Amino acid sequence: MKLIPILALCALPLLSCSSTQDTAPVLVKTNSSSKLSPAQKKKIGNKIWQNECGGSVNGLTTWNKGEEFPSMGIGHFIWYPIDFNGRWTESFPDFIRYAQASGRKDVPAWVLQSKHCPWNSKAAFQADFNGAQLSSLRTFLSNSVTLQTDFIIQKSQAALPKMLNAAPAADRQRIQTNYHLVSTSTNGTYALIDYVNFKGEGINPRERYSNQGWGLLQVLSNMRPSKGGQDSARAFADSAKFTLDQRIKNSPAERGEKRWKEGWHNRCETYAKAF
């Protein structure tokens, strides 16, 4: 299948959010205004669903062991309880707003009325797992996979200019070049979409251990030189694994993040496999 790159932000001026010594707006230029086909989006959405939830409907509402919040949808969008303010970027409320703006009428009423996740612990969440609220949410989420995929793709498309604005001026051209080279294969395009949903853009200053991030910005920065196509997809996959290994190394011991290493590496390895 011929690649259709998604990176179509042509000469888009941005307000700078970088350091005080470098405040000029960033211009982002890419070589394609093409969009993913419905078939490509469906394949990518199902791949993300498999990555996050094992492709199961029950996995669409999950509270992982050792975490302080549940994760919802094919992208495991984070939803914070009212009494928790974590370092991770919360995304489930953004998805619900996106669903409303897209005209969806089947968002459960209780979700629209809940500013925060109504469960304050994993135990409470699991006790109510088969109750009316979570059951209705899973029904909505299983019926809106395409919408969730569109939301994740939109986040990926918006990531590049924000990353360039946050990066040191000396690194911007290399980051943008790596982003473009990775996008020159279908699985590379999937990698860019999936990783920003998986571990974020890398620009949130709270998402750091020992002052080091693990988002898309850091993966692109850590890539070896590559030639495009499958070579760049492999370079991205290897950089993602290295970046996540650094996160595990720097993480607080009590979080036990080493237990996720194998699964994270398996996910990153999918980036180097042609569709």
PDB file of C-alpha atoms in Angstrom:
ATOM      1  CA  MET A   1       0.000   0.000   0.000  1.00  0.00           C
ATOM      2  CA  LYS A   2       1.384   3.372  -0.959  1.00  0.00           C
ATOM      3  CA  LEU A   3       2.096   5.761   1.883  1.00  0.00           C
ATOM      4  CA  ILE A   4      -0.102   8.794   2.324  1.00  0.00           C
ATOM      5  CA  PRO A   5       1.710  11.070   4.798  1.00  0.00           C
ATOM      6  CA  ILE A   6      -0.368  13.008   7.300  1.00  0.00           C
ATOM      7  CA  LEU A   7       2.013  15.850   8.009  1.00  0.00           C
ATOM      8  CA  ALA A   8       0.327  18.660   6.181  1.00  0.00           C
ATOM      9  CA  LEU A   9       0.881  21.791   8.195  1.00  0.00           C
ATOM     10  CA  CYS A  10       2.067  24.181   5.550  1.00  0.00           C
ATOM     11  CA  ALA A  11       3.939  27.310   6.615  1.00  0.00           C
ATOM     12  CA  LEU A  12       1.905  27.533   9.813  1.00  0.00           C
ATOM     13  CA  PRO A  13       3.031  30.429  12.054  1.00  0.00           C
ATOM     14  CA  LEU A  14       2.933  29.790  15.776  1.00  0.00           C
ATOM     15  CA  LEU A  15       3.148  31.806  18.939  1.00  0.00           C
ATOM     16  CA  SER A  16       6.413  30.939  20.609  1.00  0.00           C
ATOM     17  CA  CYS A  17       6.386  29.037  23.864  1.00  0.00           C
ATOM     18  CA  SER A  18      10.119  28.366  23.942  1.00  0.00           C
ATOM     19  CA  SER A  19      12.793  29.877  26.124  1.00  0.00           C
ATOM     20  CA  THR A  20      13.141  33.592  26.711  1.00  0.00           C
ATOM     21  CA  GLN A  21      16.348  33.721  24.694  1.00  0.00           C
ATOM     22  CA  ASP A  22      14.579  32.372  21.600  1.00  0.00           C
ATOM     23  CA  THR A  23      11.154  33.883  21.053  1.00  0.00           C
ATOM     24  CA  ALA A  24      10.789  34.038  17.270  1.00  0.00           C
ATOM     25  CA  PRO A  25       7.770  32.175  15.856  1.00  0.00           C
ATOM     26  CA  VAL A  26       8.446  28.792  14.278  1.00  0.00           C
ATOM     27  CA  LEU A  27       7.412  28.077  10.705  1.00  0.00           C
ATOM     28  CA  VAL A  28       6.486  24.494   9.980  1.00  0.00           C
ATOM     29  CA  LYS A  29       6.687  23.311   6.388  1.00  0.00           C
ATOM     30  CA  THR A  30       6.010  19.816   5.147  1.00  0.00           C
ATOM     31  CA  ASN A  31       5.807  18.336   1.689  1.00  0.00           C
ATOM     32  CA  SER A  32       2.314  16.855   1.581  1.00  0.00           C
ATOM     33  CA  SER A  33      -1.266  17.989   2.086  1.00  0.00           C
ATOM     34  CA  SER A  34      -2.617  14.436   1.683  1.00  0.00           C
ATOM     35  CA  LYS A  35      -4.852  12.791   4.243  1.00  0.00           C
ATOM     36  CA  LEU A  36      -5.066   9.246   5.453  1.00  0.00           C
ATOM     37  CA  SER A  37      -7.645   7.123   3.668  1.00  0.00           C
ATOM     38  CA  PRO A  38     -10.524   5.640   5.685  1.00  0.00           C
ATOM     39  CA  ALA A  39      -8.906   2.204   5.343  1.00  0.00           C
ATOM     40  CA  GLN A  40      -5.600   3.480   6.702  1.00  0.00           C
ATOM     41  CA  LYS A  41      -7.303   5.244   9.600  1.00  0.00           C
ATOM     42  CA  LYS A  42      -9.262   2.115  10.457  1.00  0.00           C
ATOM     43  CA  LYS A  43      -6.105   0.007  10.461  1.00  0.00           C
ATOM     44  CA  ILE A  44      -4.247   2.516  12.633  1.00  0.00           C
ATOM     45  CA  GLY A  45      -7.182   2.846  15.037  1.00  0.00           C
ATOM     46  CA  ASN A  46      -7.447  -0.922  15.438  1.00  0.00           C
ATOM     47  CA  LYS A  47      -3.681  -1.117  15.966  1.00  0.00           C
ATOM     48  CA  ILE A  48      -3.855   1.463  18.760  1.00  0.00           C
ATOM     49  CA  TRP A  49      -6.834  -0.348  20.302  1.00  0.00           C
ATOM     50  CA  GLN A  50      -4.816  -3.563  20.249  1.00  0.00           C
ATOM     51  CA  ASN A  51      -1.796  -1.803  21.780  1.00  0.00           C
ATOM     52  CA  GLU A  52      -3.722  -0.238  24.643  1.00  0.00           C
ATOM     53  CA  CYS A  53      -6.608  -2.613  25.311  1.00  0.00           C
ATOM     54  CA  GLY A  54      -5.723  -5.889  23.636  1.00  0.00           C
ATOM     55  CA  GLY A  55      -8.562  -5.073  21.232  1.00  0.00           C
ATOM     56  CA  SER A  56     -11.156  -5.861  23.913  1.00  0.00           C
ATOM     57  CA  VAL A  57     -14.304  -3.906  24.799  1.00  0.00           C
ATOM     58  CA  ASN A  58     -13.658  -4.346  28.531  1.00  0.00           C
ATOM     59  CA  GLY A  59     -10.241  -2.777  28.016  1.00  0.00           C
ATOM     60  CA  LEU A  60     -11.918   0.461  26.943  1.00  0.00           C
ATOM     61  CA  THR A  61     -12.402   1.309  30.632  1.00  0.00           C
ATOM     62  CA  THR A  62      -9.288   0.365  32.589  1.00  0.00           C
ATOM     63  CA  TRP A  63      -7.625   1.279  35.873  1.00  0.00           C
ATOM     64  CA  ASN A  64      -4.076  -0.054  35.680  1.00  0.00           C
ATOM     65  CA  LYS A  65      -2.284  -1.420  38.721  1.00  0.00           C
ATOM     66  CA  GLY A  66      -0.087   1.185  40.369  1.00  0.00           C
ATOM     67  CA  GLU A  67      -1.834   4.147  38.731  1.00  0.00           C
ATOM     68  CA  GLU A  68      -3.941   6.799  40.423  1.00  0.00           C
ATOM     69  CA  PHE A  69      -6.499   7.196  37.641  1.00  0.00           C
ATOM     70  CA  PRO A  70      -8.436   5.217  35.015  1.00  0.00           C
ATOM     71  CA  SER A  71      -7.739   5.203  31.288  1.00  0.00           C
ATOM     72  CA  MET A  72     -10.588   5.281  28.774  1.00  0.00           C
ATOM     73  CA  GLY A  73     -11.035   4.434  25.111  1.00  0.00           C
ATOM     74  CA  ILE A  74      -8.806   2.880  22.458  1.00  0.00           C
ATOM     75  CA  GLY A  75      -6.104   5.412  23.306  1.00  0.00           C
ATOM     76  CA  HIS A  76      -6.435   4.946  27.073  1.00  0.00           C
ATOM     77  CA  PHE A  77      -7.210   8.615  27.579  1.00  0.00           C
ATOM     78  CA  ILE A  78      -6.427   9.605  31.161  1.00  0.00           C
ATOM     79  CA  TRP A  79      -9.237  10.829  33.450  1.00  0.00           C
ATOM     80  CA  TYR A  80      -8.291  12.206  36.855  1.00  0.00           C
ATOM     81  CA  PRO A  81     -10.360  11.818  40.034  1.00  0.00           C
ATOM     82  CA  ILE A  82     -11.194  15.106  41.722  1.00  0.00           C
ATOM     83  CA  ASP A  83      -8.560  14.704  44.428  1.00  0.00           C
ATOM     84  CA  PHE A  84      -5.635  13.856  42.150  1.00  0.00           C
ATOM     85  CA  ASN A  85      -3.446  16.240  40.153  1.00  0.00           C
ATOM     86  CA  GLY A  86      -0.790  14.183  38.432  1.00  0.00           C
ATOM     87  CA  ARG A  87       2.139  14.958  36.183  1.00  0.00           C
ATOM     88  CA  TRP A  88       0.564  13.208  33.190  1.00  0.00           C
ATOM     89  CA  THR A  89      -1.458  15.104  30.585  1.00  0.00           C
ATOM     90  CA  GLU A  90      -5.187  14.412  31.098  1.00  0.00           C
ATOM     91  CA  SER A  91      -6.895  13.719  27.763  1.00  0.00           C
ATOM     92  CA  PHE A  92     -10.291  12.079  28.329  1.00  0.00           C
ATOM     93  CA  PRO A  93     -12.103  15.415  28.930  1.00  0.00           C
ATOM     94  CA  ASP A  94     -10.546  16.706  25.692  1.00  0.00           C
ATOM     95  CA  PHE A  95     -11.884  13.699  23.814  1.00  0.00           C
ATOM     96  CA  ILE A  96     -15.383  14.211  25.202  1.00  0.00           C
ATOM     97  CA  ARG A  97     -15.307  17.854  24.099  1.00  0.00           C
ATOM     98  CA  TYR A  98     -14.118  16.674  20.670  1.00  0.00           C
ATOM     99  CA  ALA A  99     -16.999  14.188  20.503  1.00  0.00           C
ATOM    100  CA  GLN A 100     -19.509  16.906  21.348  1.00  0.00           C
ATOM    101  CA  ALA A 101     -18.017  19.293  18.790  1.00  0.00           C
ATOM    102  CA  SER A 102     -18.251  16.502  16.212  1.00  0.00           C
ATOM    103  CA  GLY A 103     -21.983  16.251  16.815  1.00  0.00           C
ATOM    104  CA  ARG A 104     -22.116  12.946  18.669  1.00  0.00           C
ATOM    105  CA  LYS A 105     -25.381  12.560  20.560  1.00  0.00           C
ATOM    106  CA  ASP A 106     -24.602   9.234  22.231  1.00  0.00           C
ATOM    107  CA  VAL A 107     -22.114  10.417  24.856  1.00  0.00           C
ATOM    108  CA  PRO A 108     -23.557   9.133  28.161  1.00  0.00           C
ATOM    109  CA  ALA A 109     -25.280  11.928  30.070  1.00  0.00           C
ATOM    110  CA  TRP A 110     -23.419  11.112  33.281  1.00  0.00           C
ATOM    111  CA  VAL A 111     -20.087  11.663  31.500  1.00  0.00           C
ATOM    112  CA  LEU A 112     -21.190  15.102  30.314  1.00  0.00           C
ATOM    113  CA  GLN A 113     -22.207  15.940  33.881  1.00  0.00           C
ATOM    114  CA  SER A 114     -18.921  14.732  35.420  1.00  0.00           C
ATOM    115  CA  LYS A 115     -16.094  17.245  35.429  1.00  0.00           C
ATOM    116  CA  HIS A 116     -13.830  14.669  37.092  1.00  0.00           C
ATOM    117  CA  CYS A 117     -13.685  10.884  37.200  1.00  0.00           C
ATOM    118  CA  PRO A 118     -16.328   9.870  39.773  1.00  0.00           C
ATOM    119  CA  TRP A 119     -14.260   6.972  41.173  1.00  0.00           C
ATOM    120  CA  ASN A 120     -11.491   7.846  43.610  1.00  0.00           C
ATOM    121  CA  SER A 121      -9.743   4.464  43.739  1.00  0.00           C
ATOM    122  CA  LYS A 122      -9.097   1.377  41.651  1.00  0.00           C
ATOM    123  CA  ALA A 123     -11.109  -0.673  44.169  1.00  0.00           C
ATOM    124  CA  ALA A 124     -14.179   1.546  43.773  1.00  0.00           C
ATOM    125  CA  PHE A 125     -13.768   1.522  39.993  1.00  0.00           C
ATOM    126  CA  GLN A 126     -13.555  -2.277  39.839  1.00  0.00           C
ATOM    127  CA  ALA A 127     -16.521  -2.692  42.173  1.00  0.00           C
ATOM    128  CA  ASP A 128     -18.617  -0.654  39.728  1.00  0.00           C
ATOM    129  CA  PHE A 129     -17.076  -2.118  36.564  1.00  0.00           C
ATOM    130  CA  ASN A 130     -20.263  -3.838  35.412  1.00  0.00           C
ATOM    131  CA  GLY A 131     -22.553  -1.090  36.676  1.00  0.00           C
ATOM    132  CA  ALA A 132     -24.698   1.113  34.469  1.00  0.00           C
ATOM    133  CA  GLN A 133     -22.206   3.975  34.181  1.00  0.00           C
ATOM    134  CA  LEU A 134     -19.116   2.094  32.996  1.00  0.00           C
ATOM    135  CA  SER A 135     -21.210  -0.252  30.869  1.00  0.00           C
ATOM    136  CA  SER A 136     -22.788   2.690  29.042  1.00  0.00           C
ATOM    137  CA  LEU A 137     -19.379   4.294  28.585  1.00  0.00           C
ATOM    138  CA  ARG A 138     -17.951   1.126  27.040  1.00  0.00           C
ATOM    139  CA  THR A 139     -20.911   0.983  24.669  1.00  0.00           C
ATOM    140  CA  PHE A 140     -20.240   4.546  23.540  1.00  0.00           C
ATOM    141  CA  LEU A 141     -16.499   3.953  23.206  1.00  0.00           C
ATOM    142  CA  SER A 142     -16.920   0.713  21.251  1.00  0.00           C
ATOM    143  CA  ASN A 143     -19.249   2.558  18.860  1.00  0.00           C
ATOM    144  CA  SER A 144     -16.902   5.509  18.355  1.00  0.00           C
ATOM    145  CA  VAL A 145     -13.584   3.920  17.373  1.00  0.00           C
ATOM    146  CA  THR A 146     -13.346   6.021  14.206  1.00  0.00           C
ATOM    147  CA  LEU A 147     -14.010   9.201  16.169  1.00  0.00           C
ATOM    148  CA  GLN A 148     -11.337   8.286  18.713  1.00  0.00           C
ATOM    149  CA  THR A 149      -8.897   7.560  15.891  1.00  0.00           C
ATOM    150  CA  ASP A 150      -9.613  10.975  14.372  1.00  0.00           C
ATOM    151  CA  PHE A 151      -9.003  12.588  17.765  1.00  0.00           C
ATOM    152  CA  ILE A 152      -5.653  10.821  18.149  1.00  0.00           C
ATOM    153  CA  ILE A 153      -4.601  11.752  14.600  1.00  0.00           C
ATOM    154  CA  GLN A 154      -5.520  15.378  15.268  1.00  0.00           C
ATOM    155  CA  LYS A 155      -3.297  15.327  18.362  1.00  0.00           C
ATOM    156  CA  SER A 156      -0.442  13.978  16.262  1.00  0.00           C
ATOM    157  CA  GLN A 157      -0.898  16.613  13.558  1.00  0.00           C
ATOM    158  CA  ALA A 158      -0.854  19.351  16.196  1.00  0.00           C
ATOM    159  CA  ALA A 159       2.273  17.986  17.888  1.00  0.00           C
ATOM    160  CA  LEU A 160       4.982  19.016  15.423  1.00  0.00           C
ATOM    161  CA  PRO A 161       4.633  22.812  15.637  1.00  0.00           C
ATOM    162  CA  LYS A 162       4.326  22.652  19.421  1.00  0.00           C
ATOM    163  CA  MET A 163       7.432  20.483  19.686  1.00  0.00           C
ATOM    164  CA  LEU A 164       9.435  22.773  17.430  1.00  0.00           C
ATOM    165  CA  ASN A 165       8.402  25.790  19.456  1.00  0.00           C
ATOM    166  CA  ALA A 166       9.530  24.046  22.652  1.00  0.00           C
ATOM    167  CA  ALA A 167      12.831  22.763  21.262  1.00  0.00           C
ATOM    168  CA  PRO A 168      16.121  24.684  21.255  1.00  0.00           C
ATOM    169  CA  ALA A 169      16.577  26.530  17.962  1.00  0.00           C
ATOM    170  CA  ALA A 170      19.682  24.493  17.132  1.00  0.00           C
ATOM    171  CA  ASP A 171      17.689  21.238  17.276  1.00  0.00           C
ATOM    172  CA  ARG A 172      14.581  22.237  15.325  1.00  0.00           C
ATOM    173  CA  GLN A 173      15.708  21.376  11.814  1.00  0.00           C
ATOM    174  CA  ARG A 174      16.877  17.905  12.868  1.00  0.00           C
ATOM    175  CA  ILE A 175      13.629  17.238  14.719  1.00  0.00           C
ATOM    176  CA  GLN A 176      11.512  18.347  11.786  1.00  0.00           C
ATOM    177  CA  THR A 177      13.649  16.352   9.339  1.00  0.00           C
ATOM    178  CA  ASN A 178      13.337  13.210  11.453  1.00  0.00           C
ATOM    179  CA  TYR A 179       9.561  13.717  11.732  1.00  0.00           C
ATOM    180  CA  HIS A 180       9.268  13.984   7.954  1.00  0.00           C
ATOM    181  CA  LEU A 181      11.549  10.986   7.302  1.00  0.00           C
ATOM    182  CA  VAL A 182       9.584   8.783   9.695  1.00  0.00           C
ATOM    183  CA  SER A 183       6.357   9.776   7.925  1.00  0.00           C
ATOM    184  CA  THR A 184       7.639   8.399   4.596  1.00  0.00           C
ATOM    185  CA  SER A 185       6.392   4.893   5.381  1.00  0.00           C
ATOM    186  CA  THR A 186       2.908   3.804   6.383  1.00  0.00           C
ATOM    187  CA  ASN A 187       4.123   2.167   9.591  1.00  0.00           C
ATOM    188  CA  GLY A 188       6.204   5.268  10.314  1.00  0.00           C
ATOM    189  CA  THR A 189       3.090   7.401  10.011  1.00  0.00           C
ATOM    190  CA  TYR A 190       1.356   5.016  12.418  1.00  0.00           C
ATOM    191  CA  ALA A 191       4.336   5.329  14.786  1.00  0.00           C
ATOM    192  CA  LEU A 192       4.039   9.118  14.926  1.00  0.00           C
ATOM    193  CA  ILE A 193       0.294   8.900  15.577  1.00  0.00           C
ATOM    194  CA  ASP A 194       0.574   6.141  18.170  1.00  0.00           C
ATOM    195  CA  TYR A 195       3.551   7.417  20.128  1.00  0.00           C
ATOM    196  CA  VAL A 196       2.189  10.888  20.789  1.00  0.00           C
ATOM    197  CA  ASN A 197      -0.946   9.241  22.167  1.00  0.00           C
ATOM    198  CA  PHE A 198       1.135   6.665  24.065  1.00  0.00           C
ATOM    199  CA  LYS A 199       3.656   8.951  25.763  1.00  0.00           C
ATOM    200  CA  GLY A 200       2.740  12.486  24.768  1.00  0.00           C
ATOM    201  CA  GLU A 201       4.457  15.276  22.905  1.00  0.00           C
ATOM    202  CA  GLY A 202       7.314  15.582  25.384  1.00  0.00           C
ATOM    203  CA  ILE A 203       6.741  19.287  26.047  1.00  0.00           C
ATOM    204  CA  ASN A 204       4.911  19.112  29.379  1.00  0.00           C
ATOM    205  CA  PRO A 205       7.519  20.169  31.987  1.00  0.00           C
ATOM    206  CA  ARG A 206       5.788  18.005  34.603  1.00  0.00           C
ATOM    207  CA  GLU A 207       6.317  14.870  32.531  1.00  0.00           C
ATOM    208  CA  ARG A 208       9.944  14.520  33.541  1.00  0.00           C
ATOM    209  CA  TYR A 209      12.145  12.297  35.672  1.00  0.00           C
ATOM    210  CA  SER A 210      15.553  13.752  36.572  1.00  0.00           C
ATOM    211  CA  ASN A 211      14.716  16.598  34.172  1.00  0.00           C
ATOM    212  CA  GLN A 212      14.421  14.172  31.226  1.00  0.00           C
ATOM    213  CA  GLY A 213      11.248  13.665  29.201  1.00  0.00           C
ATOM    214  CA  TRP A 214      10.083  10.630  27.220  1.00  0.00           C
ATOM    215  CA  GLY A 215       7.642  12.030  24.672  1.00  0.00           C
ATOM    216  CA  LEU A 216       7.716  12.293  20.901  1.00  0.00           C
ATOM    217  CA  LEU A 217      10.066  15.280  21.049  1.00  0.00           C
ATOM    218  CA  GLN A 218      12.677  13.251  22.930  1.00  0.00           C
ATOM    219  CA  VAL A 219      12.325  10.243  20.607  1.00  0.00           C
ATOM    220  CA  LEU A 220      12.854  12.397  17.518  1.00  0.00           C
ATOM    221  CA  SER A 221      15.795  14.132  19.199  1.00  0.00           C
ATOM    222  CA  ASN A 222      17.440  10.809  20.095  1.00  0.00           C
ATOM    223  CA  MET A 223      17.136   9.261  16.625  1.00  0.00           C
ATOM    224  CA  ARG A 224      20.215   8.261  14.684  1.00  0.00           C
ATOM    225  CA  PRO A 225      20.578   9.639  11.134  1.00  0.00           C
ATOM    226  CA  SER A 226      18.337   7.757   8.707  1.00  0.00           C
ATOM    227  CA  LYS A 227      17.380   7.656   5.048  1.00  0.00           C
ATOM    228  CA  GLY A 228      13.594   7.614   5.132  1.00  0.00           C
ATOM    229  CA  GLY A 229      11.225   4.707   4.586  1.00  0.00           C
ATOM    230  CA  GLN A 230      11.816   1.599   6.673  1.00  0.00           C
ATOM    231  CA  ASP A 231      15.255   2.796   7.761  1.00  0.00           C
ATOM    232  CA  SER A 232      13.670   5.780   9.517  1.00  0.00           C
ATOM    233  CA  ALA A 233      10.876   3.656  10.968  1.00  0.00           C
ATOM    234  CA  ARG A 234      13.514   1.350  12.480  1.00  0.00           C
ATOM    235  CA  ALA A 235      15.515   4.325  13.772  1.00  0.00           C
ATOM    236  CA  PHE A 236      12.353   5.706  15.395  1.00  0.00           C
ATOM    237  CA  ALA A 237      11.508   2.357  17.007  1.00  0.00           C
ATOM    238  CA  ASP A 238      15.029   2.004  18.421  1.00  0.00           C
ATOM    239  CA  SER A 239      15.014   5.579  19.709  1.00  0.00           C
ATOM    240  CA  ALA A 240      11.620   5.059  21.346  1.00  0.00           C
ATOM    241  CA  LYS A 241      12.906   2.001  23.202  1.00  0.00           C
ATOM    242  CA  PHE A 242      16.046   3.872  24.298  1.00  0.00           C
ATOM    243  CA  THR A 243      14.004   6.862  25.458  1.00  0.00           C
ATOM    244  CA  LEU A 244      11.640   4.684  27.473  1.00  0.00           C
ATOM    245  CA  ASP A 245      14.571   2.786  28.977  1.00  0.00           C
ATOM    246  CA  GLN A 246      15.923   6.135  30.184  1.00  0.00           C
ATOM    247  CA  ARG A 247      12.526   6.905  31.701  1.00  0.00           C
ATOM    248  CA  ILE A 248      12.535   3.604  33.576  1.00  0.00           C
ATOM    249  CA  LYS A 249      16.097   4.220  34.787  1.00  0.00           C
ATOM    250  CA  ASN A 250      15.168   7.685  36.089  1.00  0.00           C
ATOM    251  CA  SER A 251      11.781   6.754  37.549  1.00  0.00           C
ATOM    252  CA  PRO A 252      11.102   6.585  41.303  1.00  0.00           C
ATOM    253  CA  ALA A 253      11.753   3.051  42.530  1.00  0.00           C
ATOM    254  CA  GLU A 254       8.350   2.861  44.222  1.00  0.00           C
ATOM    255  CA  ARG A 255       6.584   3.136  40.860  1.00  0.00           C
ATOM    256  CA  GLY A 256       8.115  -0.129  39.690  1.00  0.00           C
ATOM    257  CA  GLU A 257       8.179   0.973  36.048  1.00  0.00           C
ATOM    258  CA  LYS A 258      10.589  -1.779  35.036  1.00  0.00           C
ATOM    259  CA  ARG A 259       7.602  -4.135  34.917  1.00  0.00           C
ATOM    260  CA  TRP A 260       6.375  -2.270  31.835  1.00  0.00           C
ATOM    261  CA  LYS A 261       9.630  -2.510  29.869  1.00  0.00           C
ATOM    262  CA  GLU A 262       8.816  -5.666  27.891  1.00  0.00           C
ATOM    263  CA  GLY A 263       5.370  -4.431  26.876  1.00  0.00           C
ATOM    264  CA  TRP A 264       6.696  -1.003  25.952  1.00  0.00           C
ATOM    265  CA  HIS A 265       9.461  -2.529  23.831  1.00  0.00           C
ATOM    266  CA  ASN A 266       6.982  -4.825  22.086  1.00  0.00           C
ATOM    267  CA  ARG A 267       4.819  -1.835  21.240  1.00  0.00           C
ATOM    268  CA  CYS A 268       7.761   0.170  19.916  1.00  0.00           C
ATOM    269  CA  GLU A 269       8.865  -2.786  17.802  1.00  0.00           C
ATOM    270  CA  THR A 270       5.562  -2.590  15.877  1.00  0.00           C
ATOM    271  CA  TYR A 271       6.728   0.777  14.526  1.00  0.00           C
ATOM    272  CA  ALA A 272       9.455  -0.968  12.507  1.00  0.00           C
ATOM    273  CA  LYS A 273       7.125  -3.535  10.930  1.00  0.00           C
ATOM    274  CA  ALA A 274       5.711  -2.651   7.527  1.00  0.00           C
ATOM    275  CA  PHE A 275       1.920  -2.779   7.256  1.00  0.00           C
TER     276      PHE A 275
END
